[in-house]
Amino acid sequence: MPPARLAGLRAAVLRLLAARADVRPDFIALPHVPWDGAEGSALAREFFEFFSDPQLLDVVEQIIGPDIILGLGLVLQTRRHRPRSALAPGRPILADTPARDGHGVDCAR
């Protein structure tokens, strides 16, 4: 993923966490499904566009094949008691490290 695309996703995650303050911030299910109001619809659209990004789908296809269905999307955060995490505690889990295939594709952990 291009760095600008991941930066946009990070910004969407932060807006989602602020907008969904009523739910557990470490596990937000279905961020791509619209909820109340214009903000919920706009954020859901951003997440759906990310989940259906051709570059991301190409990576997923290499792993599971061409038949892909978006059944569940999640936003997860690290737990504060996991000091060995590569990310700061409580930060949304989005990796800045290249994928193991060496092609420079960023991946979610």
Tab-separated table of C-alpha atoms in Angstrom:
chain	number	residue	atom	x	y	z
A	1	MET	CA	0.000	0.000	0.000
A	2	PRO	CA	1.239	3.491	-0.716
A	3	PRO	CA	2.123	5.416	2.472
A	4	ALA	CA	-0.551	8.021	1.722
A	5	ARG	CA	-3.215	5.278	1.576
A	6	LEU	CA	-2.141	3.912	4.975
A	7	ALA	CA	-2.050	7.438	6.417
A	8	GLY	CA	-5.633	7.908	5.242
A	9	LEU	CA	-6.638	4.643	6.884
A	10	ARG	CA	-4.945	5.662	10.140
A	11	ALA	CA	-6.877	8.952	10.084
A	12	ALA	CA	-10.119	7.041	9.444
A	13	VAL	CA	-9.359	4.712	12.380
A	14	LEU	CA	-8.859	7.689	14.698
A	15	ARG	CA	-12.120	9.273	13.504
A	16	LEU	CA	-13.878	5.927	13.975
A	17	LEU	CA	-12.582	5.606	17.532
A	18	ALA	CA	-13.827	9.126	18.325
A	19	ALA	CA	-17.194	8.566	16.651
A	20	ARG	CA	-17.765	5.171	18.293
A	21	ALA	CA	-16.775	6.159	21.835
A	22	ASP	CA	-19.780	4.107	23.015
A	23	VAL	CA	-18.122	0.767	22.120
A	24	ARG	CA	-14.933	-0.955	23.265
A	25	PRO	CA	-12.087	0.775	21.423
A	26	ASP	CA	-9.962	-2.370	21.227
A	27	PHE	CA	-12.502	-4.291	19.118
A	28	ILE	CA	-14.790	-2.465	16.697
A	29	ALA	CA	-16.585	-4.834	14.356
A	30	LEU	CA	-17.942	-3.971	10.923
A	31	PRO	CA	-16.395	-0.530	10.390
A	32	HIS	CA	-17.428	-0.812	6.720
A	33	VAL	CA	-21.154	-1.030	7.578
A	34	PRO	CA	-22.907	2.380	7.804
A	35	TRP	CA	-24.440	3.446	11.082
A	36	ASP	CA	-26.315	6.548	12.234
A	37	GLY	CA	-25.860	9.810	10.387
A	38	ALA	CA	-23.687	11.193	7.652
A	39	GLU	CA	-20.452	10.669	9.589
A	40	GLY	CA	-21.184	6.964	10.044
A	41	SER	CA	-21.933	6.572	6.351
A	42	ALA	CA	-18.827	8.482	5.281
A	43	LEU	CA	-16.530	6.490	7.576
A	44	ALA	CA	-18.096	3.203	6.505
A	45	ARG	CA	-17.505	4.151	2.864
A	46	GLU	CA	-13.813	4.844	3.606
A	47	PHE	CA	-13.351	1.462	5.265
A	48	PHE	CA	-15.216	-0.349	2.482
A	49	GLU	CA	-13.033	1.372	-0.123
A	50	PHE	CA	-9.940	0.244	1.769
A	51	PHE	CA	-11.188	-3.337	2.177
A	52	SER	CA	-12.003	-3.475	-1.548
A	53	ASP	CA	-8.759	-1.795	-2.697
A	54	PRO	CA	-7.365	-3.712	-5.708
A	55	GLN	CA	-3.847	-3.830	-4.202
A	56	LEU	CA	-5.153	-5.299	-0.958
A	57	LEU	CA	-7.345	-7.782	-2.826
A	58	ASP	CA	-4.347	-8.889	-4.901
A	59	VAL	CA	-2.476	-9.742	-1.693
A	60	VAL	CA	-5.500	-11.558	-0.246
A	61	GLU	CA	-5.971	-13.466	-3.511
A	62	GLN	CA	-2.394	-14.765	-3.298
A	63	ILE	CA	-3.226	-16.218	0.114
A	64	ILE	CA	-6.778	-17.584	-0.269
A	65	GLY	CA	-7.417	-17.587	-4.021
A	66	PRO	CA	-9.698	-15.499	-6.250
A	67	ASP	CA	-13.018	-16.157	-4.490
A	68	ILE	CA	-13.081	-13.363	-1.895
A	69	ILE	CA	-16.052	-12.328	0.244
A	70	LEU	CA	-15.924	-9.552	2.808
A	71	GLY	CA	-17.684	-11.236	5.685
A	72	LEU	CA	-16.312	-9.332	8.646
A	73	GLY	CA	-14.082	-6.339	9.118
A	74	LEU	CA	-12.500	-5.422	12.439
A	75	VAL	CA	-10.536	-2.582	13.958
A	76	LEU	CA	-8.290	-3.953	16.694
A	77	GLN	CA	-5.932	-2.181	19.072
A	78	THR	CA	-2.958	-3.548	20.931
A	79	ARG	CA	-3.380	-4.179	24.626
A	80	ARG	CA	-1.352	-2.165	27.112
A	81	HIS	CA	0.096	-5.309	28.707
A	82	ARG	CA	1.857	-6.418	25.517
A	83	PRO	CA	5.183	-4.544	25.785
A	84	ARG	CA	6.818	-6.676	23.083
A	85	SER	CA	4.513	-5.218	20.446
A	86	ALA	CA	6.225	-3.365	17.623
A	87	LEU	CA	3.609	-0.658	18.045
A	88	ALA	CA	3.010	1.731	20.890
A	89	PRO	CA	0.498	0.435	23.455
A	90	GLY	CA	-3.069	1.335	22.606
A	91	ARG	CA	-2.250	2.350	19.051
A	92	PRO	CA	-4.381	0.865	16.246
A	93	ILE	CA	-2.702	-2.130	14.642
A	94	LEU	CA	-1.454	-0.941	11.268
A	95	ALA	CA	2.006	-2.038	10.258
A	96	ASP	CA	4.544	0.252	8.599
A	97	THR	CA	6.851	-2.660	7.847
A	98	PRO	CA	7.158	-4.216	4.380
A	99	ALA	CA	5.506	-7.565	3.822
A	100	ARG	CA	7.707	-10.642	4.163
A	101	ASP	CA	7.610	-11.214	0.411
A	102	GLY	CA	10.046	-8.319	-0.006
A	103	HIS	CA	7.883	-6.460	-2.524
A	104	GLY	CA	7.389	-3.483	-0.215
A	105	VAL	CA	3.670	-4.050	0.285
A	106	ASP	CA	2.569	-2.783	3.693
A	107	CYS	CA	0.292	-5.145	5.550
A	108	ALA	CA	-2.088	-5.084	8.495
A	109	ARG	CA	-1.100	-7.302	11.413
